[in-house]
mmCIF file of C-alpha atoms in Angstrom:
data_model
loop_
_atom_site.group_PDB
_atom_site.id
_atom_site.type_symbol
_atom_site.label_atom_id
_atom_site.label_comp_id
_atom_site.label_asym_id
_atom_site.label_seq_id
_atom_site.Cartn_x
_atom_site.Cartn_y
_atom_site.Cartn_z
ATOM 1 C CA UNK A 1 13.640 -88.146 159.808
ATOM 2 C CA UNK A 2 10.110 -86.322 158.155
ATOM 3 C CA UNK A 3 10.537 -83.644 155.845
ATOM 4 C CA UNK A 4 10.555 -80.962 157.705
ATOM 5 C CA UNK A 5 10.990 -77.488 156.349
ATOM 6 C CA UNK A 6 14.555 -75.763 156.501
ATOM 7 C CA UNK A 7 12.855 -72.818 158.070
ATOM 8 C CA UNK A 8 9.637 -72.436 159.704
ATOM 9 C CA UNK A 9 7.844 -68.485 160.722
ATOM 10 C CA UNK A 10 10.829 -67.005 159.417
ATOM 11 C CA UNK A 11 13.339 -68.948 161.317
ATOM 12 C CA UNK A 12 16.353 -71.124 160.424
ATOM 13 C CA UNK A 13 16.653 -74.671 160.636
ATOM 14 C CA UNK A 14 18.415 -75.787 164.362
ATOM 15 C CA UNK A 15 18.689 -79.255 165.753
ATOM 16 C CA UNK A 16 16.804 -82.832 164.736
ATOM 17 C CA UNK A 17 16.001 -85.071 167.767
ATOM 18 C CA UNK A 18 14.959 -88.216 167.545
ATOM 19 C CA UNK A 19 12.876 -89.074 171.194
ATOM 20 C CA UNK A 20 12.284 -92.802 172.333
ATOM 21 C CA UNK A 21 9.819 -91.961 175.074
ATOM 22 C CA UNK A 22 7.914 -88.984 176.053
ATOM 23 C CA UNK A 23 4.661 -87.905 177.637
ATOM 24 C CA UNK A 24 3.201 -84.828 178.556
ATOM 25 C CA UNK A 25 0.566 -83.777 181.442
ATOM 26 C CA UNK A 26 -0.593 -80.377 181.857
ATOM 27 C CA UNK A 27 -2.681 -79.118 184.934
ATOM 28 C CA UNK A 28 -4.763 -76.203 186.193
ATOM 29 C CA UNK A 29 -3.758 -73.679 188.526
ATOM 30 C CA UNK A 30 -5.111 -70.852 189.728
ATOM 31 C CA UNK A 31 -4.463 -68.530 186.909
ATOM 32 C CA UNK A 32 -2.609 -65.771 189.350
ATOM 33 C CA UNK A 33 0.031 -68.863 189.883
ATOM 34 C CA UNK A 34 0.485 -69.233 186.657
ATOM 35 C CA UNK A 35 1.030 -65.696 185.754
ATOM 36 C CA UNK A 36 3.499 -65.395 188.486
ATOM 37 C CA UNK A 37 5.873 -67.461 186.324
ATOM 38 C CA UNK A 38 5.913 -65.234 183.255
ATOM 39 C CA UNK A 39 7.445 -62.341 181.993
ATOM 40 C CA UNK A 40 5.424 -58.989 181.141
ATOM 41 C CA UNK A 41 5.148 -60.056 177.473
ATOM 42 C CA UNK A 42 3.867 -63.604 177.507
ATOM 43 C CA UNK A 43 -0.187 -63.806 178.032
ATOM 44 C CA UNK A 44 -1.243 -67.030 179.822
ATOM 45 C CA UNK A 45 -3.440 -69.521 178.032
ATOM 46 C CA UNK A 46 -7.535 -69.351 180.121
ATOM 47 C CA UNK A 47 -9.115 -72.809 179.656
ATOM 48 C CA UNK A 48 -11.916 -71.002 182.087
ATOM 49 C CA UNK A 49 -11.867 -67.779 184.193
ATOM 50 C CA UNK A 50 -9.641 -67.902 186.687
ATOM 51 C CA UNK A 51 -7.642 -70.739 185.902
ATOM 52 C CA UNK A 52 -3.765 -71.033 184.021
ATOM 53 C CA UNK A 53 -1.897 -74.105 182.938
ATOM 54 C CA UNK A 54 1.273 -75.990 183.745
ATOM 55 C CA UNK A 55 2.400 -78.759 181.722
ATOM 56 C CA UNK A 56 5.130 -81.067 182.732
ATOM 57 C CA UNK A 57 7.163 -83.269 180.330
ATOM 58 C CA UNK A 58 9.282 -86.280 180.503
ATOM 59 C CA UNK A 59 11.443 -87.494 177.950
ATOM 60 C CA UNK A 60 13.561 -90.023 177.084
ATOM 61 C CA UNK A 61 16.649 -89.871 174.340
ATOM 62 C CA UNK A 62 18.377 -92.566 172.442
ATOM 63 C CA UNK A 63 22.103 -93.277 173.243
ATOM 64 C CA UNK A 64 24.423 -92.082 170.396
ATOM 65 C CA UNK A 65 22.061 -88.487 170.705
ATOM 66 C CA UNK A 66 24.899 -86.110 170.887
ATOM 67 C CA UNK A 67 27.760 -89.065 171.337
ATOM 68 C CA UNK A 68 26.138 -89.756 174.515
ATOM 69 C CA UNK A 69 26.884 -93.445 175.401
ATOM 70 C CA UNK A 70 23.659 -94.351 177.233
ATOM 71 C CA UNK A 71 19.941 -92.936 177.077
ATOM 72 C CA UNK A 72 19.438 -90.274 179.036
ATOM 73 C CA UNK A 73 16.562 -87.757 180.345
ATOM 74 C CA UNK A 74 15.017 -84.799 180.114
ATOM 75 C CA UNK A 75 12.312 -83.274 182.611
ATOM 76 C CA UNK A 76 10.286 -79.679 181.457
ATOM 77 C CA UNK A 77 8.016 -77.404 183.352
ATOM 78 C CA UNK A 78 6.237 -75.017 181.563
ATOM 79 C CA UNK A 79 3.374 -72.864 181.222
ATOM 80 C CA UNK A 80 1.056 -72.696 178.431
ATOM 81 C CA UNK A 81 0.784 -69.089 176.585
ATOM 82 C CA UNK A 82 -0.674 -67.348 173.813
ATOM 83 C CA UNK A 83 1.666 -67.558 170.568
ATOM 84 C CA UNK A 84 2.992 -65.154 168.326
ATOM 85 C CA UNK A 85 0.269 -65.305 165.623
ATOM 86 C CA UNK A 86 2.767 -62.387 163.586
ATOM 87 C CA UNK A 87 5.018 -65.108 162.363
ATOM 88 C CA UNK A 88 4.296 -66.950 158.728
ATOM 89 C CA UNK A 89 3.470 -70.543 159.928
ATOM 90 C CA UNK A 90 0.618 -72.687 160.684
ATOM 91 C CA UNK A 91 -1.654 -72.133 163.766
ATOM 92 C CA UNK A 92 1.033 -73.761 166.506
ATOM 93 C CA UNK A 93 -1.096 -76.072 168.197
ATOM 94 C CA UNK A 94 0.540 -75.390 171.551
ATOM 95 C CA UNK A 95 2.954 -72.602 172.936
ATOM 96 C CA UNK A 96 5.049 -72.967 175.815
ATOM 97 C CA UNK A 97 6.816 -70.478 178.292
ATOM 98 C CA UNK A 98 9.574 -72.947 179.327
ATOM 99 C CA UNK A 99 10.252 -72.364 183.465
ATOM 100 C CA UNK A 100 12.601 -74.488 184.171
ATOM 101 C CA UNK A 101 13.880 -78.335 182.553
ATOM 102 C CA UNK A 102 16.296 -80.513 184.093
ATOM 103 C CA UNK A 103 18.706 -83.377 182.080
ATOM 104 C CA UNK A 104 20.619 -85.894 183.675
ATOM 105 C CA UNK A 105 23.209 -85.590 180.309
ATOM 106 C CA UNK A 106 25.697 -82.573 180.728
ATOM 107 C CA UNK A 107 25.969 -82.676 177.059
ATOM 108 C CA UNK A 108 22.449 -81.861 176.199
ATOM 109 C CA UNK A 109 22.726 -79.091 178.657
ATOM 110 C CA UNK A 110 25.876 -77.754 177.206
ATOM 111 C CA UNK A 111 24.052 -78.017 173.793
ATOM 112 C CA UNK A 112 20.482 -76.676 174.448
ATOM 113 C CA UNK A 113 21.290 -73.961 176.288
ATOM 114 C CA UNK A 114 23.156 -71.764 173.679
ATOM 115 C CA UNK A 115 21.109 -73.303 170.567
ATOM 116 C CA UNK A 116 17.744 -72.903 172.171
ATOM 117 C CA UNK A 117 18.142 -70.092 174.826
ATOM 118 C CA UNK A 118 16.509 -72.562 177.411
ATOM 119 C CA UNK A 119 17.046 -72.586 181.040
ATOM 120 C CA UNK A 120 18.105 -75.802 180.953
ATOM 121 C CA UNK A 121 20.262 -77.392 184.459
ATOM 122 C CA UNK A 122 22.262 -80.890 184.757
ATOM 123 C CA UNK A 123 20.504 -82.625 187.266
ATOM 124 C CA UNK A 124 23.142 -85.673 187.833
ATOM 125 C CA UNK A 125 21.283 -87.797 190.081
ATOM 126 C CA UNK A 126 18.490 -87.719 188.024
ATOM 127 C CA UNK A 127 16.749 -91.513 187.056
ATOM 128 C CA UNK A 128 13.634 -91.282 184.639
ATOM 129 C CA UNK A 129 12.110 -94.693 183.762
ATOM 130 C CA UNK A 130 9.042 -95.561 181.565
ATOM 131 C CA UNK A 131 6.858 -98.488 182.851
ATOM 132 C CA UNK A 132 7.085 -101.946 180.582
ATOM 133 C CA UNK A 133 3.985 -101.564 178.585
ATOM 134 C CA UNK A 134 5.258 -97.561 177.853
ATOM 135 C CA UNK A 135 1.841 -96.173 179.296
ATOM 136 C CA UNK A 136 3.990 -94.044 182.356
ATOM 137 C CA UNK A 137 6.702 -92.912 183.830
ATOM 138 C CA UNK A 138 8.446 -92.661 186.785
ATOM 139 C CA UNK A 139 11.346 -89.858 187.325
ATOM 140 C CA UNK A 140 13.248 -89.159 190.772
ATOM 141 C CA UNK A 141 16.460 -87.517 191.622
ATOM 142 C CA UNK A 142 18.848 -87.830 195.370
ATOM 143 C CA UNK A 143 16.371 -85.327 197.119
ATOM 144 C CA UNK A 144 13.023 -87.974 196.481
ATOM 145 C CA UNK A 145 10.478 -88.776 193.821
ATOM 146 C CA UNK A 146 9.507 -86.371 191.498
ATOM 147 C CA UNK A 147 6.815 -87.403 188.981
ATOM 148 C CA UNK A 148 5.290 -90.907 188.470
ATOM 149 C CA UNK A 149 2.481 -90.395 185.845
ATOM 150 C CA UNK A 150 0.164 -93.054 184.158
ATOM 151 C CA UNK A 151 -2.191 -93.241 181.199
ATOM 152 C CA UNK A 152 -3.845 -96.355 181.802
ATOM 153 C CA UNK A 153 -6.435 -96.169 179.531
ATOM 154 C CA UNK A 154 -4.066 -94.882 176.383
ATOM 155 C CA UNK A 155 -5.487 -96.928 173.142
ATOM 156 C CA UNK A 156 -6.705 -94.390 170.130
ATOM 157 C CA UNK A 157 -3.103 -93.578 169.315
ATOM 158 C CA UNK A 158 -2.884 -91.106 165.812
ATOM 159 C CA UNK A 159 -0.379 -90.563 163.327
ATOM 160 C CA UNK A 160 0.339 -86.613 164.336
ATOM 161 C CA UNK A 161 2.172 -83.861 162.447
ATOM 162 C CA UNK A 162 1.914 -80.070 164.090
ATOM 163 C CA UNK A 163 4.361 -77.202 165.203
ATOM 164 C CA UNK A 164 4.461 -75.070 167.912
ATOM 165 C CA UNK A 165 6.150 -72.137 169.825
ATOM 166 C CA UNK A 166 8.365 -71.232 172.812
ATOM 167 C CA UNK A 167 9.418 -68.276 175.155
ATOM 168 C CA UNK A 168 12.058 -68.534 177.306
ATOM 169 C CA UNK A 169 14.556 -66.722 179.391
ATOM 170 C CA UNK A 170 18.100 -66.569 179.056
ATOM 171 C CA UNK A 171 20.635 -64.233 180.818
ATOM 172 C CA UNK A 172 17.589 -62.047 181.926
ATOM 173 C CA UNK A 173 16.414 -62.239 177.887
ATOM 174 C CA UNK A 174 12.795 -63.370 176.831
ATOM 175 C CA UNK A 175 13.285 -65.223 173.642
ATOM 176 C CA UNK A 176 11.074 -66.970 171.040
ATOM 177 C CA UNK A 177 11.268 -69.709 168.764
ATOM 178 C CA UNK A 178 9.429 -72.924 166.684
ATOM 179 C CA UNK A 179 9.479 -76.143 166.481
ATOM 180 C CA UNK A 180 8.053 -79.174 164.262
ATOM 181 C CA UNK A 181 7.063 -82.743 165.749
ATOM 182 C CA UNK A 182 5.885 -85.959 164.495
ATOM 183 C CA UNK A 183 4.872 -89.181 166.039
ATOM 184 C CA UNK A 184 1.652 -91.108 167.044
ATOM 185 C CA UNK A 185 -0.010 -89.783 169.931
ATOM 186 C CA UNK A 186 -2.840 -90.187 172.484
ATOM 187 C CA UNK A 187 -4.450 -87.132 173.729
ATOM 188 C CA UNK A 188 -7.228 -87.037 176.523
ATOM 189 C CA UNK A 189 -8.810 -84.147 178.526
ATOM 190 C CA UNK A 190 -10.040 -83.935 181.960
ATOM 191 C CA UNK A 191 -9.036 -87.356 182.698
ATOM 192 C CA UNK A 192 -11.092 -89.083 185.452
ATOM 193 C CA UNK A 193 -9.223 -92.102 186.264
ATOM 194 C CA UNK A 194 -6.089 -92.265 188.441
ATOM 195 C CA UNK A 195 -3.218 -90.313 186.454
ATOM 196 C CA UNK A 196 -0.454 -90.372 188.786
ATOM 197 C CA UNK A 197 1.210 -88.659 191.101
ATOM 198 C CA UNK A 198 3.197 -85.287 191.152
ATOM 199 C CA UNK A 199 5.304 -85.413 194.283
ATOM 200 C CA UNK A 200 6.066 -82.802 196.723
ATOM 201 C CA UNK A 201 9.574 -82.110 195.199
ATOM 202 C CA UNK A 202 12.044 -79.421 196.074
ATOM 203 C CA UNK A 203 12.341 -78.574 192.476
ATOM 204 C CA UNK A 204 8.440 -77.664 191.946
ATOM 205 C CA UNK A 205 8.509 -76.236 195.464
ATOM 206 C CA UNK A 206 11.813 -74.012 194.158
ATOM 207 C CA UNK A 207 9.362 -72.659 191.232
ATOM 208 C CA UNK A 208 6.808 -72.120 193.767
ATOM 209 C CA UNK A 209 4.663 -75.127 192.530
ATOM 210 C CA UNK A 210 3.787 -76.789 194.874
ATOM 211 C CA UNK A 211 0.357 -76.818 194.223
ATOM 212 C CA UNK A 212 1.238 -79.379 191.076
ATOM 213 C CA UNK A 213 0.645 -82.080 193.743
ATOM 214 C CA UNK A 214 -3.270 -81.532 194.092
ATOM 215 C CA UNK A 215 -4.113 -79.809 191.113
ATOM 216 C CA UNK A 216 -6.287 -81.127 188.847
ATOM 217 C CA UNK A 217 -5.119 -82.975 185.166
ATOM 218 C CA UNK A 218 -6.633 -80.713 182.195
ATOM 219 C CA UNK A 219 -4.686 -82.593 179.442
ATOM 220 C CA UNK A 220 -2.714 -85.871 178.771
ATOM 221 C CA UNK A 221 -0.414 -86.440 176.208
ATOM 222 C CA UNK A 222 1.643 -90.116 175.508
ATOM 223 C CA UNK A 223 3.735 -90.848 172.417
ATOM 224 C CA UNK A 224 2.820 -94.502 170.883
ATOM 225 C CA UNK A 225 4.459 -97.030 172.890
ATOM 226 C CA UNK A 226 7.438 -98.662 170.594
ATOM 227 C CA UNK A 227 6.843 -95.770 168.066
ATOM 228 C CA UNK A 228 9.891 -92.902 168.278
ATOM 229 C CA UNK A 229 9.176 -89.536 167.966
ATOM 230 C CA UNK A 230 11.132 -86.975 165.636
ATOM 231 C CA UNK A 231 11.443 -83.472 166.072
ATOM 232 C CA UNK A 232 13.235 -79.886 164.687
ATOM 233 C CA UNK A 233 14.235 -77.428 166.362
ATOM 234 C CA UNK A 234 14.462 -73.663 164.831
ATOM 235 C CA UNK A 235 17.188 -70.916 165.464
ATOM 236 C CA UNK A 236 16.061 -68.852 168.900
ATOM 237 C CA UNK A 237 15.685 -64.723 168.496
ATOM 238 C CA UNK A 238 15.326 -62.025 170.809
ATOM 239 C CA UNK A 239 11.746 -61.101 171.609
ATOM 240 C CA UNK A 240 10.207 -57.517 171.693
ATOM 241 C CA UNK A 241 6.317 -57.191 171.803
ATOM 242 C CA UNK A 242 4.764 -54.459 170.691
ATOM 243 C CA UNK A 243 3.391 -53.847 173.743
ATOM 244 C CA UNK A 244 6.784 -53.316 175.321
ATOM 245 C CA UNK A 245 8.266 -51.356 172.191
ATOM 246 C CA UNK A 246 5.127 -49.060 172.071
ATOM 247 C CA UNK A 247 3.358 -49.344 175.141
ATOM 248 C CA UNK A 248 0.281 -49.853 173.445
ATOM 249 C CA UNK A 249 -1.273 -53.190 174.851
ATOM 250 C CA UNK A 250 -2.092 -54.912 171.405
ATOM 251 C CA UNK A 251 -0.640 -58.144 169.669
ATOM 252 C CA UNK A 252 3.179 -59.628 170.023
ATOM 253 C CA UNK A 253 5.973 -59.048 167.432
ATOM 254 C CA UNK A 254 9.499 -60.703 167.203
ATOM 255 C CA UNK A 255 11.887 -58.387 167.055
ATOM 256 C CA UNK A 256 13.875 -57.856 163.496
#
């Protein structure tokens, strides 16, 4: 595992997950969609006027993670948000509001949940599957195909060290936390080849995200095929923006 720091923006060192396959694809939507998934206090990223970002993620855990006896999976939808530029840490180079994420190992749900605050479900039927050469993935539950997403063309893979942020609610609670990651990674915008398909699922369509299945691909990310990624998650607080304690519209602030 890297050296990551025991605590990072003021927060206390949580979980270490080690992460066998994983890719992430975020897409545009009209921006009023994506504000419709956020709370009051989160401010959408704009990559251009009018428009929002989703970003859906697929990954894959080693057995033994958590005493589980096989490898198992975990699907996220999120949106992508300013951060919390308050906190002591680097510039995160992404932050998340996390919508919804789905596992197909009670365990990890049982576990994330309380530690991270996430709304995190156990999704039994579940079956996620990365393609032989590790450039895509394929995930599907009992109701019908879900995601099966591609990046053909995946060859400049770089050693990568960053953090980043998170909102999330929990029990009708926005809360806010870090987390450090490290791996080798190809990144491309704006692809223009075939990336896959997000299927009409009744999970997207229960988010009201349906529009996932034509929208466009801003950003795709894929972990080094054969090459694990390790990650560290931070202690989850309570969040109270200034904005909310004040009602003055300025910058975000995690509560004491």
């Amino acid at each position: 595992m890297p050296a990551f720091p025991d605590r990072l923006g003021g927060l206390s060192r949580g979980d270490d997950w080690s992460i066998v396959d994983h890719l992430a694809f975020t897409f545009e939507l009209p921006l009023a969609q994506v504000e419709a998934l956020l709370p009051a206090q989160v401010s959408p990223v704009r990559p251009a006027p009018g428009l929002g970002l989703v970003q859906l993620i697929h990954a894959r855990y080693p057995a033994g993670t958590l005493g589980e006896p096989e490898p198992f999976d975990e699907v996220v939808c999120a949106a992508l948000v300013e951060p919390d530029l308050s906190l002591d840490m680097p510039l995160p180079k992404v932050t998340l509001h996390v919508v919804d994420v789905l596992s197909n190992s009670a365990r990890f749900v049982a576990h994330k949940v309380p530690a991270l605050k996430m709304p995190v479900h156990h999704a039994p039927s579940l079956r996620g599957a990365f393609d032989a050469d590790g450039l895509g993935s394929k995930v599907e539950d009992e109701r019908g195909p879900l995601l099966e997403l591609r990046c053909p063309d995946a060859s400049r893979f770089k050693p990568k060290s960053f953090c980043g942020q998170y909102f999330a609610l929990h029990e009708g609670t926005l809360h806010h936390s870090v987390w450090a990651w490290q791996g080798s990674l190809f990144e491309s915008q704006r692809a223009r080849r075939d990336t896959g398909v997000v299927h009409a699922h009744p999970w997207l369509a229960g988010l009201g995200l349906e529009a996932l299945t034509r929208a466009p691909c801003f950003m795709r990310q894929l972990r080094e095929p054969g090459q694990p990624v390790s990650m560290r998650t931070y202690a989850a607080r309570r969040f109270v923006s200034e904005r909310a304690a004040s009602g003055y519209d300025g910058a975000s602030a995690p509560s004491p």
